[in-house]
mmCIF file of C-alpha atoms in Angstrom:
data_model
loop_
_atom_site.group_PDB
_atom_site.id
_atom_site.type_symbol
_atom_site.label_atom_id
_atom_site.label_comp_id
_atom_site.label_asym_id
_atom_site.label_seq_id
_atom_site.Cartn_x
_atom_site.Cartn_y
_atom_site.Cartn_z
ATOM 1 C CA MET A 16 119.317 100.539 82.994
ATOM 2 C CA THR A 17 116.583 98.647 81.177
ATOM 3 C CA ARG A 18 115.021 95.199 81.331
ATOM 4 C CA LYS A 19 114.043 93.395 78.135
ATOM 5 C CA ASN A 20 113.103 89.784 77.477
ATOM 6 C CA GLY A 21 113.877 88.814 81.061
ATOM 7 C CA LYS A 22 117.374 90.334 81.107
ATOM 8 C CA PHE A 23 118.844 93.504 82.600
ATOM 9 C CA TYR A 24 120.948 95.787 80.427
ATOM 10 C CA LYS A 25 123.237 98.145 82.335
ATOM 11 C CA THR A 26 125.395 100.823 80.744
ATOM 12 C CA SER A 27 128.454 102.478 82.254
ATOM 13 C CA GLU A 28 128.023 105.834 83.928
ATOM 14 C CA ILE A 29 129.470 109.094 82.589
ATOM 15 C CA SER A 30 131.126 111.635 84.884
ATOM 16 C CA LYS A 31 129.982 115.234 84.529
ATOM 17 C CA GLU A 32 132.112 118.363 84.449
ATOM 18 C CA GLU A 33 130.681 121.438 86.143
ATOM 19 C CA ILE A 34 131.979 124.996 86.236
ATOM 20 C CA GLU A 35 133.064 126.061 89.719
ATOM 21 C CA LYS A 36 131.118 129.334 89.783
ATOM 22 C CA LYS A 37 132.380 130.620 93.128
ATOM 23 C CA LYS A 38 136.013 129.973 92.225
ATOM 24 C CA ILE A 39 135.568 131.641 88.812
ATOM 25 C CA LYS A 40 134.039 134.734 90.397
ATOM 26 C CA ASP A 41 136.891 135.128 92.871
ATOM 27 C CA GLN A 42 139.607 134.455 90.286
ATOM 28 C CA ILE A 43 138.162 136.815 87.673
ATOM 29 C CA GLU A 44 138.046 139.616 90.209
ATOM 30 C CA ASP A 45 141.724 139.024 90.999
ATOM 31 C CA VAL A 46 142.630 138.876 87.282
ATOM 32 C CA ILE A 47 140.835 142.129 86.510
ATOM 33 C CA ILE A 48 142.581 143.928 89.344
ATOM 34 C CA SER A 49 146.084 142.573 88.627
ATOM 35 C CA HIS A 50 145.982 142.729 84.794
ATOM 36 C CA ILE A 51 144.334 146.060 84.042
ATOM 37 C CA GLY A 52 145.032 147.069 80.449
ATOM 38 C CA GLU A 53 146.642 143.735 79.605
ATOM 39 C CA SER A 54 145.469 140.755 77.599
ATOM 40 C CA TYR A 55 145.184 137.611 79.690
ATOM 41 C CA LYS A 56 144.367 133.998 78.972
ATOM 42 C CA TYR A 57 142.150 132.440 81.635
ATOM 43 C CA ASN A 58 141.442 128.734 82.069
ATOM 44 C CA ILE A 59 137.995 128.027 83.468
ATOM 45 C CA PRO A 60 138.209 125.699 86.498
ATOM 46 C CA LEU A 61 136.059 122.590 86.194
ATOM 47 C CA GLU A 62 134.884 120.209 88.888
ATOM 48 C CA ILE A 63 134.346 116.518 88.138
ATOM 49 C CA LYS A 64 130.997 115.300 89.475
ATOM 50 C CA GLU A 65 130.686 111.562 89.896
ATOM 51 C CA PRO A 66 127.166 110.204 89.231
ATOM 52 C CA LYS A 67 125.027 108.938 92.099
ATOM 53 C CA ILE A 68 124.069 105.861 90.093
ATOM 54 C CA THR A 69 126.942 103.701 88.863
ATOM 55 C CA LYS A 70 127.056 100.447 86.962
ATOM 56 C CA LYS A 71 128.803 98.818 89.917
ATOM 57 C CA LYS A 72 125.935 99.717 92.257
ATOM 58 C CA LEU A 73 123.406 98.394 89.770
ATOM 59 C CA GLU A 74 125.112 95.003 89.783
ATOM 60 C CA ASN A 75 123.250 94.419 93.058
ATOM 61 C CA ILE A 76 120.000 94.264 91.110
ATOM 62 C CA ASN A 77 120.154 90.596 90.188
ATOM 63 C CA GLN A 78 117.165 88.817 91.720
ATOM 64 C CA LEU A 79 113.378 88.996 91.863
ATOM 65 C CA ILE A 80 112.676 89.604 95.570
ATOM 66 C CA ALA A 81 108.929 90.341 95.567
ATOM 67 C CA SER A 82 105.924 90.104 93.296
ATOM 68 C CA ALA A 83 102.219 90.912 93.517
ATOM 69 C CA LYS A 84 99.286 90.352 91.199
ATOM 70 C CA THR A 85 95.663 91.503 91.187
ATOM 71 C CA GLY A 86 92.946 90.499 88.760
ATOM 72 C CA TYR A 87 90.624 92.708 86.751
ATOM 73 C CA THR A 88 87.797 92.219 84.278
ATOM 74 C CA PRO A 89 88.680 93.342 80.739
ATOM 75 C CA SER A 90 84.983 93.788 79.909
ATOM 76 C CA THR A 91 85.275 97.478 80.859
ATOM 77 C CA PRO A 92 87.613 98.864 78.150
ATOM 78 C CA ALA A 93 87.984 102.345 79.650
ATOM 79 C CA ARG A 94 89.097 101.053 83.032
ATOM 80 C CA THR A 95 91.373 98.517 81.347
ATOM 81 C CA LYS A 96 93.090 101.251 79.347
ATOM 82 C CA ASN A 97 93.578 103.422 82.426
ATOM 83 C CA ILE A 98 95.134 100.508 84.282
ATOM 84 C CA SER A 99 97.476 99.800 81.386
ATOM 85 C CA ILE A 100 98.650 103.414 81.060
ATOM 86 C CA ALA A 101 99.363 103.806 84.781
ATOM 87 C CA THR A 102 101.070 100.425 85.061
ATOM 88 C CA TYR A 103 103.480 101.001 82.201
ATOM 89 C CA THR A 104 104.182 104.518 83.452
ATOM 90 C CA ASN A 105 105.490 102.808 86.587
ATOM 91 C CA ASN A 106 107.500 100.223 84.675
ATOM 92 C CA GLY A 107 111.263 100.643 84.891
ATOM 93 C CA ILE A 108 111.444 102.756 88.052
ATOM 94 C CA LEU A 109 114.858 102.637 89.736
ATOM 95 C CA LEU A 110 115.211 103.640 93.382
ATOM 96 C CA MET A 111 118.572 103.893 95.085
ATOM 97 C CA PRO A 112 118.806 103.432 98.881
ATOM 98 C CA GLY A 113 117.108 106.416 100.527
ATOM 99 C CA ASP A 114 115.160 107.442 97.422
ATOM 100 C CA GLU A 115 111.451 108.097 97.886
ATOM 101 C CA TYR A 116 108.794 106.954 95.443
ATOM 102 C CA SER A 117 105.625 108.978 94.819
ATOM 103 C CA PHE A 118 102.806 107.557 92.708
ATOM 104 C CA ASN A 119 101.424 111.000 91.927
ATOM 105 C CA LYS A 120 104.846 112.281 90.908
ATOM 106 C CA ILE A 121 105.346 109.369 88.520
ATOM 107 C CA VAL A 122 101.842 109.155 87.054
ATOM 108 C CA GLY A 123 100.817 112.790 87.352
ATOM 109 C CA ASP A 124 97.299 113.979 86.692
ATOM 110 C CA THR A 125 95.125 111.492 84.803
ATOM 111 C CA THR A 126 94.166 113.804 81.951
ATOM 112 C CA ALA A 127 92.519 112.983 78.645
ATOM 113 C CA ASP A 128 95.573 114.123 76.667
ATOM 114 C CA LYS A 129 97.543 111.295 78.313
ATOM 115 C CA GLY A 130 94.961 108.817 77.072
ATOM 116 C CA TYR A 131 92.975 108.366 80.271
ATOM 117 C CA LEU A 132 89.249 107.720 79.947
ATOM 118 C CA PRO A 133 86.243 108.166 82.266
ATOM 119 C CA ALA A 134 85.617 105.067 84.381
ATOM 120 C CA THR A 135 84.264 104.192 87.800
ATOM 121 C CA VAL A 136 86.047 105.800 90.759
ATOM 122 C CA ILE A 137 85.360 105.665 94.488
ATOM 123 C CA ILE A 138 84.610 109.095 95.964
ATOM 124 C CA GLY A 139 84.075 108.721 99.685
ATOM 125 C CA ASP A 140 81.484 105.968 99.954
ATOM 126 C CA LYS A 141 80.045 106.475 96.467
ATOM 127 C CA LEU A 142 80.824 105.203 92.983
ATOM 128 C CA GLU A 143 81.144 107.913 90.349
ATOM 129 C CA GLN A 144 82.649 108.428 86.896
ATOM 130 C CA GLY A 145 86.016 110.118 86.632
ATOM 131 C CA LEU A 146 89.059 110.324 84.361
ATOM 132 C CA GLY A 147 91.549 107.619 85.227
ATOM 133 C CA GLY A 148 89.147 105.324 87.043
ATOM 134 C CA GLY A 149 90.996 102.104 87.852
ATOM 135 C CA ILE A 150 94.458 103.469 88.628
ATOM 136 C CA CYS A 151 94.003 102.726 92.334
ATOM 137 C CA GLN A 152 94.308 99.066 91.400
ATOM 138 C CA VAL A 153 97.751 99.896 90.031
ATOM 139 C CA SER A 154 98.881 101.669 93.210
ATOM 140 C CA THR A 155 97.375 98.850 95.278
ATOM 141 C CA THR A 156 99.191 96.115 93.363
ATOM 142 C CA LEU A 157 102.474 97.981 93.685
ATOM 143 C CA HIS A 158 101.801 98.481 97.398
ATOM 144 C CA ASN A 159 101.303 94.752 97.895
ATOM 145 C CA ALA A 160 104.610 94.022 96.143
ATOM 146 C CA VAL A 161 106.466 96.674 98.145
ATOM 147 C CA LEU A 162 105.219 95.274 101.456
ATOM 148 C CA LYS A 163 106.744 91.907 100.580
ATOM 149 C CA THR A 164 110.193 93.527 100.509
ATOM 150 C CA GLY A 165 109.836 94.732 104.096
ATOM 151 C CA ILE A 166 109.512 98.364 103.021
ATOM 152 C CA ILE A 167 106.801 100.283 104.892
ATOM 153 C CA PRO A 168 105.012 103.083 103.003
ATOM 154 C CA THR A 169 105.528 106.649 104.198
ATOM 155 C CA GLU A 170 102.105 107.671 102.906
ATOM 156 C CA ARG A 171 99.165 105.373 102.237
ATOM 157 C CA LEU A 172 95.385 105.486 102.626
ATOM 158 C CA ASN A 173 92.846 102.804 101.877
ATOM 159 C CA HIS A 174 89.429 103.433 100.314
ATOM 160 C CA ASN A 175 86.361 104.142 102.437
ATOM 161 C CA MET A 176 84.755 100.986 101.109
ATOM 162 C CA PRO A 177 86.055 97.499 100.221
ATOM 163 C CA VAL A 178 87.503 96.868 96.758
ATOM 164 C CA GLY A 179 87.227 93.602 94.898
ATOM 165 C CA TYR A 180 90.815 93.233 93.723
ATOM 166 C CA THR A 181 92.617 92.844 97.060
ATOM 167 C CA GLU A 182 92.025 91.866 100.656
ATOM 168 C CA LEU A 183 90.350 94.270 103.061
ATOM 169 C CA GLY A 184 92.734 96.997 104.194
ATOM 170 C CA MET A 185 95.449 96.081 101.692
ATOM 171 C CA ASP A 186 94.539 98.737 99.124
ATOM 172 C CA ALA A 187 96.222 102.077 98.432
ATOM 173 C CA THR A 188 94.011 104.807 97.043
ATOM 174 C CA VAL A 189 95.404 107.748 95.072
ATOM 175 C CA ALA A 190 93.971 111.039 93.854
ATOM 176 C CA TYR A 191 96.259 113.532 92.170
ATOM 177 C CA GLY A 192 96.790 116.624 94.275
ATOM 178 C CA THR A 193 95.164 115.212 97.410
ATOM 179 C CA VAL A 194 95.998 111.578 98.169
ATOM 180 C CA ASP A 195 99.334 109.973 97.304
ATOM 181 C CA TYR A 196 101.044 106.632 97.759
ATOM 182 C CA LYS A 197 104.675 106.975 98.836
ATOM 183 C CA PHE A 198 107.462 104.818 100.177
ATOM 184 C CA LYS A 199 111.192 105.192 100.753
ATOM 185 C CA ASN A 200 113.715 102.559 99.744
ATOM 186 C CA THR A 201 114.981 101.575 103.188
ATOM 187 C CA LEU A 202 116.928 98.590 101.858
ATOM 188 C CA ASN A 203 120.711 98.619 101.580
ATOM 189 C CA TYR A 204 120.484 98.019 97.844
ATOM 190 C CA PRO A 205 118.814 99.697 94.867
ATOM 191 C CA ILE A 206 115.481 98.329 93.702
ATOM 192 C CA TYR A 207 114.028 98.085 90.214
ATOM 193 C CA ILE A 208 110.255 98.100 89.689
ATOM 194 C CA GLU A 209 108.748 96.198 86.780
ATOM 195 C CA GLY A 210 105.068 96.674 85.975
ATOM 196 C CA ALA A 211 103.011 94.766 83.410
ATOM 197 C CA VAL A 212 99.438 93.895 82.521
ATOM 198 C CA THR A 213 98.003 90.748 80.993
ATOM 199 C CA ASP A 214 94.473 90.141 79.742
ATOM 200 C CA ASN A 215 93.266 89.695 83.318
ATOM 201 C CA ASP A 216 95.987 90.759 85.753
ATOM 202 C CA VAL A 217 98.069 93.680 86.948
ATOM 203 C CA ILE A 218 101.553 92.529 87.953
ATOM 204 C CA PHE A 219 104.390 94.244 89.778
ATOM 205 C CA ASN A 220 107.808 92.661 90.263
ATOM 206 C CA ILE A 221 110.554 94.141 92.405
ATOM 207 C CA TYR A 222 114.199 93.251 91.805
ATOM 208 C CA SER A 223 117.187 93.823 94.076
ATOM 209 C CA ASP A 224 120.117 91.944 95.610
ATOM 210 C CA SER A 225 119.850 88.163 95.787
ATOM 211 C CA SER A 226 120.689 88.182 99.509
ATOM 212 C CA LEU A 227 117.238 89.642 100.180
ATOM 213 C CA LYS A 228 115.474 86.674 98.614
ATOM 214 C CA SER A 229 115.955 84.637 101.782
ATOM 215 C CA LYS A 230 113.813 87.088 103.758
ATOM 216 C CA SER A 231 110.027 86.813 103.813
ATOM 217 C CA TYR A 232 107.250 88.875 105.380
ATOM 218 C CA GLU A 233 103.748 87.896 106.393
ATOM 219 C CA PHE A 234 100.784 90.164 107.045
ATOM 220 C CA SER A 235 97.808 89.598 109.280
ATOM 221 C CA GLN A 236 94.596 91.553 109.583
#
C-alpha cells in the first residue's frame, strides 16, 4: 500500500505456501520403514498461509482522521536535515489493529552513515551537540497526531526542559537504546501514517476508517 499525489494505491495480497515440517518428518519416517529397498515418489505437503494484511482490510483506510503540525526554523541546516530524514523514515507506516509502533525500531540509531548530522540535543537540563539533533520534534509531532485519534502511548517521556515547538508537556523525547516512543493501534481499523516536511513545518497525518472522523479528543494541562 502506498500513497501518492493524494491517493492510496492498494495491491491484492498473495497467499504463501509453507512446508509442513512436522508432517514431513513423520511421513518420511513411515515411508523409510515401509519402503526399505524400494523407490518411492513422495509429494511434499504444503500449507496455505493467508496474509495478515489483505486488500479488503485496507479498504477501511479511506479518511484523514488526525493531523498535527509543528514549526521549525530552517536556518539551522543540520537540524533541518535530521528532521527530514526521520520524518520520511516514518512516512508510509501501516499498523493493523493490535500492532505496536516503536520510534526507535523504525528510525534506528541516528548514525552519520544514514545522513544524520550533529545538532543541538537536550541532555538532562543541558543543551549539547549530538548526531541526530532535532528528531525529538519528529516524535513529538507524531505523538500529537496520535493523541487526536484517541490512541494513548504505551511508552512516552517528555524532556526535562520546555521545548519551543509544542505546548508544555506535549513533547515526546527519544534516544536510541534508552528512551523510546511507542503506541499500540487500539482502534478497530488499520491506520496509515503519512509524514512530510515543508520549509517551516513538520507534518503528520493519520488515515483510517471514515467512521472515526466524527470522533474528536481534547487535551487539557
